[in-house]
Amino acid sequence: MTVRELLTATGGRLLGEEAVA
């Protein structure tokens, strides 16, 4: 897993997806 995947899995899914987009 990458750092971003860990963060999104922690509960920041929406934030993580928006950050990538």
Coordinates of C-alpha atoms in Angstrom, one line a residue:
M1 CA 0.0 0.0 0.0
T2 CA 1.1 3.5 -0.7
V3 CA 0.8 6.3 1.9
R4 CA -2.2 7.7 0.1
E5 CA -3.9 4.4 0.1
L6 CA -3.4 4.1 3.9
L7 CA -4.8 7.6 4.4
T8 CA -7.9 6.9 2.3
A9 CA -8.4 3.6 4.1
T10 CA -8.2 5.4 7.5
G11 CA -11.4 7.3 6.7
G12 CA -10.2 10.1 4.5
R13 CA -11.6 8.4 1.4
L14 CA -13.4 11.4 0.0
L15 CA -10.5 13.8 0.9
G16 CA -8.0 11.4 -0.7
E17 CA -10.0 11.0 -3.9
E18 CA -10.5 14.7 -4.2
A19 CA -6.8 15.3 -3.6
V20 CA -6.0 13.0 -6.5
A21 CA -8.6 14.6 -8.7

